[in-house]
Short mmCIF file of N, CA and C in Angstrom, two decimals:
data_model
loop_
_atom_site.label_atom_id
_atom_site.label_comp_id
_atom_site.label_asym_id
_atom_site.label_seq_id
_atom_site.Cartn_x
_atom_site.Cartn_y
_atom_site.Cartn_z
N MET A 1 11.61 -4.95 44.87
CA MET A 1 11.87 -3.59 44.29
C MET A 1 11.08 -4.08 42.60
N ARG A 2 10.73 -2.30 43.46
CA ARG A 2 10.51 -1.71 41.92
C ARG A 2 11.59 -2.24 39.97
N LEU A 3 10.58 -2.27 39.91
CA LEU A 3 10.89 -1.92 37.64
C LEU A 3 11.51 -0.22 38.20
N LYS A 4 12.09 -0.02 37.03
CA LYS A 4 12.72 1.68 37.00
C LYS A 4 11.45 2.27 35.50
N VAL A 5 10.76 3.21 35.88
CA VAL A 5 10.46 3.65 34.75
C VAL A 5 11.76 4.16 33.39
N LEU A 6 11.58 3.84 31.99
CA LEU A 6 12.28 4.38 31.73
C LEU A 6 12.07 5.23 30.89
N PRO A 7 12.86 6.37 31.20
CA PRO A 7 13.36 7.95 30.88
C PRO A 7 12.28 8.58 29.26
N PRO A 8 11.77 9.08 29.19
CA PRO A 8 11.21 9.41 27.22
C PRO A 8 11.65 8.87 25.96
N THR A 9 12.96 9.94 26.87
CA THR A 9 14.39 9.47 25.97
C THR A 9 15.15 8.54 25.47
N LEU A 10 14.75 7.10 26.31
CA LEU A 10 15.13 5.93 26.01
C LEU A 10 13.87 5.36 25.41
N ARG A 11 13.21 5.17 25.53
CA ARG A 11 11.83 4.82 24.98
C ARG A 11 12.11 5.02 23.21
N LYS A 12 11.55 3.43 23.30
CA LYS A 12 11.44 3.16 21.29
C LYS A 12 10.20 4.57 20.88
N ASN A 13 9.95 4.88 19.75
CA ASN A 13 8.72 6.04 19.15
C ASN A 13 8.31 5.28 18.89
N ASN A 14 7.45 5.63 18.60
CA ASN A 14 6.35 4.62 18.24
C ASN A 14 5.09 6.03 17.17
N ARG A 15 4.70 4.75 16.32
CA ARG A 15 3.25 5.87 15.82
C ARG A 15 2.90 4.13 15.08
N TYR A 16 1.11 5.02 14.79
CA TYR A 16 -0.18 3.52 15.07
C TYR A 16 -1.05 4.66 13.48
N LEU A 17 -1.26 3.50 12.87
CA LEU A 17 -1.75 3.23 12.22
C LEU A 17 -2.87 2.65 11.96
N THR A 18 -3.72 3.36 11.65
CA THR A 18 -5.71 2.99 11.94
C THR A 18 -6.04 1.92 9.97
N LEU A 19 -5.60 1.77 10.61
CA LEU A 19 -6.27 0.22 9.25
C LEU A 19 -8.37 0.13 9.00
N ASP A 20 -8.03 -0.23 7.83
CA ASP A 20 -9.13 -0.23 6.97
C ASP A 20 -8.72 -1.77 7.01
N ILE A 21 -10.56 -2.38 7.86
CA ILE A 21 -10.10 -4.27 6.64
C ILE A 21 -10.93 -4.64 6.12
N LYS A 22 -11.53 -4.76 4.76
CA LYS A 22 -12.73 -5.80 4.00
C LYS A 22 -11.75 -7.20 3.79
N SER A 23 -13.20 -8.22 4.20
CA SER A 23 -12.68 -9.93 4.26
C SER A 23 -14.11 -10.06 3.55
N VAL A 24 -13.97 -11.68 3.07
CA VAL A 24 -14.65 -12.12 2.12
C VAL A 24 -15.50 -12.49 3.84
N SER A 25 -14.17 -13.05 4.14
CA SER A 25 -15.24 -14.19 5.60
C SER A 25 -14.79 -13.34 6.92
N ARG A 26 -15.35 -13.53 8.01
CA ARG A 26 -15.41 -13.74 9.15
C ARG A 26 -13.79 -13.31 9.83
N ILE A 27 -12.65 -12.35 10.13
CA ILE A 27 -11.41 -12.51 10.72
C ILE A 27 -11.99 -12.41 12.43
N SER A 28 -11.03 -12.86 13.11
CA SER A 28 -10.71 -13.07 14.70
C SER A 28 -8.96 -11.46 14.85
N LYS A 29 -9.25 -10.92 15.96
CA LYS A 29 -8.01 -10.08 16.27
C LYS A 29 -7.07 -10.53 16.70
N GLU A 30 -6.54 -12.38 16.42
CA GLU A 30 -5.94 -13.24 16.10
C GLU A 30 -5.18 -13.45 14.82
N ASP A 31 -6.55 -13.40 14.16
CA ASP A 31 -6.51 -13.81 12.80
C ASP A 31 -5.60 -12.41 12.56
N LEU A 32 -6.09 -11.22 12.72
CA LEU A 32 -5.42 -10.01 11.25
C LEU A 32 -4.19 -10.31 12.14
N VAL A 33 -3.88 -10.44 12.99
CA VAL A 33 -1.96 -10.41 14.16
C VAL A 33 -1.21 -11.28 12.63
N SER A 34 -2.08 -12.60 11.91
CA SER A 34 -1.26 -13.96 11.40
C SER A 34 -0.92 -13.18 9.89
N ILE A 35 -1.91 -12.25 10.21
CA ILE A 35 -2.65 -11.56 8.90
C ILE A 35 -1.41 -10.98 8.90
N VAL A 36 -1.27 -10.12 9.80
CA VAL A 36 -0.14 -8.62 9.42
C VAL A 36 1.51 -9.47 9.82
N TRP A 37 1.58 -10.01 10.34
CA TRP A 37 3.19 -10.99 11.05
C TRP A 37 2.94 -11.13 9.73
N GLU A 38 2.60 -12.33 8.53
CA GLU A 38 2.73 -13.27 7.11
C GLU A 38 3.15 -12.62 6.17
N GLY A 39 2.55 -11.27 6.01
CA GLY A 39 2.49 -10.04 5.07
C GLY A 39 3.98 -9.41 5.47
N CYS A 40 4.05 -8.72 6.26
CA CYS A 40 5.20 -8.27 6.44
C CYS A 40 6.56 -9.58 6.87
N VAL A 41 6.64 -10.78 6.49
CA VAL A 41 7.51 -11.93 6.79
C VAL A 41 7.34 -11.84 5.14
N ARG A 42 6.76 -11.71 4.69
CA ARG A 42 7.12 -12.17 3.12
C ARG A 42 8.14 -10.88 3.01
N PHE A 43 7.54 -10.00 2.92
CA PHE A 43 8.12 -8.14 2.20
C PHE A 43 9.26 -8.19 3.53
N LYS A 44 10.18 -8.21 4.06
CA LYS A 44 11.05 -8.14 4.26
C LYS A 44 11.33 -9.04 5.51
N GLY A 45 11.24 -10.48 5.19
CA GLY A 45 11.85 -11.05 6.07
C GLY A 45 12.02 -11.45 7.21
N GLU A 46 12.32 -12.29 8.48
CA GLU A 46 11.91 -12.15 10.20
C GLU A 46 12.82 -11.60 10.06
N CYS A 47 14.14 -11.34 9.84
CA CYS A 47 15.58 -10.17 10.90
C CYS A 47 14.30 -8.74 10.61
N GLY A 48 14.32 -8.64 9.58
CA GLY A 48 13.75 -7.25 9.34
C GLY A 48 11.94 -6.68 9.53
N THR A 49 11.99 -7.31 9.85
CA THR A 49 10.46 -7.68 10.83
C THR A 49 10.43 -7.64 12.40
N SER A 50 10.70 -7.76 12.67
CA SER A 50 11.73 -7.84 14.23
C SER A 50 11.54 -6.70 14.32
N ASN A 51 12.23 -5.78 13.93
CA ASN A 51 12.55 -4.33 14.14
C ASN A 51 10.79 -3.63 14.31
N PHE A 52 10.45 -4.15 13.29
CA PHE A 52 8.58 -3.00 13.28
C PHE A 52 8.13 -2.45 14.26
N ASN A 53 8.38 -3.31 15.67
CA ASN A 53 7.80 -3.47 16.61
C ASN A 53 6.21 -3.49 16.75
N LEU A 54 5.54 -4.44 15.79
CA LEU A 54 4.58 -4.47 15.62
C LEU A 54 3.43 -5.07 16.63
N TRP A 55 2.13 -4.36 16.36
CA TRP A 55 1.45 -4.87 18.05
C TRP A 55 -0.19 -4.06 18.29
N VAL A 56 -0.52 -5.09 17.79
CA VAL A 56 -2.39 -4.90 16.89
C VAL A 56 -3.39 -4.25 18.87
N MET A 57 -3.31 -2.96 19.00
CA MET A 57 -3.70 -1.91 20.14
C MET A 57 -5.33 -2.80 20.10
N ARG A 58 -5.47 -2.11 18.85
CA ARG A 58 -7.01 -2.59 19.19
C ARG A 58 -7.82 -3.08 17.65
N PHE A 59 -8.64 -3.61 17.89
CA PHE A 59 -9.53 -4.36 16.85
C PHE A 59 -10.78 -4.38 16.46
N TYR A 60 -11.71 -3.79 15.98
CA TYR A 60 -13.42 -2.91 16.07
C TYR A 60 -13.98 -3.81 14.81
N GLU A 61 -15.17 -4.39 14.62
CA GLU A 61 -16.01 -4.84 14.10
C GLU A 61 -17.19 -3.90 13.73
N CYS A 62 -17.41 -4.09 12.34
CA CYS A 62 -17.80 -2.73 11.93
C CYS A 62 -18.88 -3.18 10.66
N GLY A 63 -19.71 -4.44 10.69
CA GLY A 63 -20.74 -5.37 10.25
C GLY A 63 -19.92 -5.61 8.98
N GLU A 64 -21.43 -5.62 8.00
CA GLU A 64 -20.81 -6.52 7.58
C GLU A 64 -21.92 -5.90 6.04
N GLY A 65 -21.80 -5.90 4.58
CA GLY A 65 -22.08 -4.76 3.64
C GLY A 65 -22.39 -5.91 2.64
N ASP A 66 -22.55 -5.47 0.89
CA ASP A 66 -21.76 -6.40 -0.11
C ASP A 66 -21.28 -7.83 0.08
N GLY A 67 -21.62 -8.74 0.67
CA GLY A 67 -20.85 -9.77 0.76
C GLY A 67 -18.89 -9.99 0.72
N TYR A 68 -19.45 -7.73 2.05
CA TYR A 68 -17.67 -7.84 3.12
C TYR A 68 -17.84 -7.87 4.08
N PHE A 69 -16.98 -8.55 5.41
CA PHE A 69 -16.95 -7.79 6.00
C PHE A 69 -16.34 -6.98 6.60
N SER A 70 -17.06 -5.90 6.95
CA SER A 70 -15.87 -4.72 7.47
C SER A 70 -15.73 -4.12 8.86
N TYR A 71 -14.08 -4.45 8.89
CA TYR A 71 -13.65 -4.42 10.94
C TYR A 71 -12.19 -2.65 10.19
N LYS A 72 -12.17 -2.42 11.42
CA LYS A 72 -11.23 -1.46 12.00
C LYS A 72 -10.60 -1.64 12.28
N ALA A 73 -9.49 -1.53 12.65
CA ALA A 73 -7.96 -1.63 13.79
C ALA A 73 -6.82 -0.38 13.73
N ILE A 74 -6.63 -0.87 14.91
CA ILE A 74 -5.01 0.17 14.98
C ILE A 74 -3.80 -0.82 15.62
N LEU A 75 -2.85 -0.84 14.76
CA LEU A 75 -2.03 -0.88 14.18
C LEU A 75 -0.03 -0.13 14.64
N ARG A 76 0.67 -0.87 16.20
CA ARG A 76 1.09 0.03 16.84
C ARG A 76 2.62 -0.54 15.70
N CYS A 77 3.50 0.53 15.32
CA CYS A 77 4.83 0.33 15.05
C CYS A 77 6.07 0.88 15.34
N GLN A 78 6.83 0.41 15.19
CA GLN A 78 8.34 1.96 15.52
C GLN A 78 8.66 3.02 14.47
N ARG A 79 8.84 3.73 14.54
CA ARG A 79 8.65 5.11 13.99
C ARG A 79 9.24 5.05 12.72
N ASP A 80 10.82 4.16 12.90
CA ASP A 80 11.86 4.32 11.93
C ASP A 80 11.17 3.91 10.12
N PHE A 81 10.47 2.56 10.91
CA PHE A 81 9.49 1.91 9.49
C PHE A 81 8.04 2.10 9.31
N VAL A 82 7.36 3.08 9.49
CA VAL A 82 6.40 3.53 9.20
C VAL A 82 6.71 2.69 7.69
N CYS A 83 6.76 3.55 6.42
CA CYS A 83 7.13 3.14 5.49
C CYS A 83 7.16 1.65 5.13
N GLU A 84 7.34 0.65 5.49
CA GLU A 84 7.52 -0.35 5.70
C GLU A 84 6.96 -1.35 5.37
N VAL A 85 6.17 -0.84 6.34
CA VAL A 85 5.36 -1.41 7.09
C VAL A 85 3.74 -1.55 6.32
N ARG A 86 4.07 -0.14 6.23
CA ARG A 86 2.45 0.48 4.75
C ARG A 86 2.49 -0.44 3.83
N SER A 87 3.89 -0.96 3.44
CA SER A 87 3.97 -1.48 2.37
C SER A 87 3.85 -3.27 1.91
N ALA A 88 4.00 -3.20 3.10
CA ALA A 88 4.19 -4.23 3.37
C ALA A 88 2.02 -5.12 3.75
N LEU A 89 1.19 -3.62 4.16
CA LEU A 89 0.04 -4.98 4.64
C LEU A 89 -0.67 -4.55 2.74
N ALA A 90 0.13 -3.95 1.95
CA ALA A 90 -0.68 -3.44 0.56
C ALA A 90 -0.29 -4.53 -0.04
N LEU A 91 0.48 -5.06 0.04
CA LEU A 91 0.57 -6.04 -0.31
C LEU A 91 -0.29 -7.31 -0.62
N ILE A 92 -0.81 -7.65 1.02
CA ILE A 92 -1.77 -8.98 1.16
C ILE A 92 -2.32 -8.56 0.58
N SER A 93 -3.31 -9.75 0.54
CA SER A 93 -4.61 -10.01 -0.08
C SER A 93 -5.09 -11.21 -0.20
N LYS A 94 -4.41 -11.79 0.71
CA LYS A 94 -5.17 -13.51 1.20
C LYS A 94 -4.66 -14.03 1.80
N PHE A 95 -6.37 -14.79 3.26
CA PHE A 95 -5.74 -14.93 4.06
C PHE A 95 -6.53 -16.53 3.50
N ASN A 96 -6.37 -17.55 4.13
CA ASN A 96 -7.49 -19.27 4.25
C ASN A 96 -7.88 -19.23 2.69
N GLY A 97 -7.90 -18.32 1.77
CA GLY A 97 -7.78 -19.12 1.15
C GLY A 97 -9.25 -17.86 0.99
N GLY A 98 -9.20 -16.81 0.70
CA GLY A 98 -10.63 -15.26 0.80
C GLY A 98 -9.51 -13.99 1.12
N CYS A 99 -10.27 -13.67 -0.25
CA CYS A 99 -9.95 -11.62 -0.28
C CYS A 99 -10.14 -11.01 0.88
N VAL A 100 -8.11 -10.44 1.29
CA VAL A 100 -8.49 -9.74 1.83
C VAL A 100 -8.62 -8.15 1.59
N SER A 101 -8.51 -7.31 2.30
CA SER A 101 -7.84 -5.74 1.78
C SER A 101 -7.71 -4.75 2.87
N LEU A 102 -6.02 -4.88 2.80
CA LEU A 102 -5.77 -3.38 4.48
C LEU A 102 -5.66 -2.19 3.30
N THR A 103 -6.48 -1.07 4.18
CA THR A 103 -5.65 0.50 3.93
C THR A 103 -5.84 0.63 5.02
N THR A 104 -4.66 1.05 4.50
CA THR A 104 -3.70 2.42 5.82
C THR A 104 -5.21 3.04 6.03
N VAL A 105 -5.83 3.96 6.65
CA VAL A 105 -6.83 4.91 6.97
C VAL A 105 -5.29 6.57 7.24
N GLY A 106 -5.20 6.36 8.24
CA GLY A 106 -4.40 6.86 9.33
C GLY A 106 -3.26 7.31 9.84
N LEU A 107 -2.25 8.20 10.21
CA LEU A 107 -1.42 8.11 10.71
C LEU A 107 -1.66 8.78 12.08
N SER A 108 -0.90 8.40 13.36
CA SER A 108 -0.89 9.36 13.67
C SER A 108 0.13 9.28 15.38
N GLY A 109 0.69 9.79 16.69
CA GLY A 109 1.55 9.70 17.05
C GLY A 109 0.79 9.21 19.09
N THR A 110 -0.57 9.11 18.75
CA THR A 110 -0.97 8.31 19.70
C THR A 110 -1.82 7.56 19.70
N VAL A 111 -2.19 6.75 20.57
CA VAL A 111 -2.77 5.89 20.44
C VAL A 111 -5.42 6.75 20.36
N LYS A 112 -4.74 7.43 21.10
CA LYS A 112 -5.83 8.11 20.70
C LYS A 112 -6.77 9.29 20.05
N GLY A 113 -5.63 10.32 19.22
CA GLY A 113 -5.02 10.56 18.20
C GLY A 113 -5.67 9.40 16.63
N SER A 114 -5.27 7.83 16.84
CA SER A 114 -5.75 8.10 15.55
C SER A 114 -7.52 7.75 16.08
N HIS A 115 -7.68 7.27 17.12
CA HIS A 115 -9.49 6.56 17.21
C HIS A 115 -10.20 8.56 16.23
N LYS A 116 -9.56 8.95 16.00
CA LYS A 116 -10.43 9.68 15.05
C LYS A 116 -10.57 9.56 13.44
N PHE A 117 -9.55 8.14 13.33
CA PHE A 117 -9.83 8.31 11.67
C PHE A 117 -10.98 6.94 12.05
N ILE A 118 -11.02 6.15 13.43
CA ILE A 118 -12.21 5.65 12.87
C ILE A 118 -13.77 6.27 13.04
#
């Protein structure tokens, strides 16, 4: 038996944040997931963070320059919690003893629409 697809009225409404990441050391997609998750847990706790519906959709390495590594990423979150996620990301400054900077460059309703910010 096939699973039924949920109608659009019953699906969660998502927003896609385009992130600009600068780090002193190299990071991977898995590192970014732990950076975002730890930052959100510190800001809102586990119960609040579970409502965010966070998911790293895309992760791009942009290169190295001036002593830091540059990355771009697309992060999915639930529509009702965009402000809380952006606040939590702004508070992140350290990861594994190195400096990290996460900046929200754009916000979109689709993954395709968020690619214009990359």
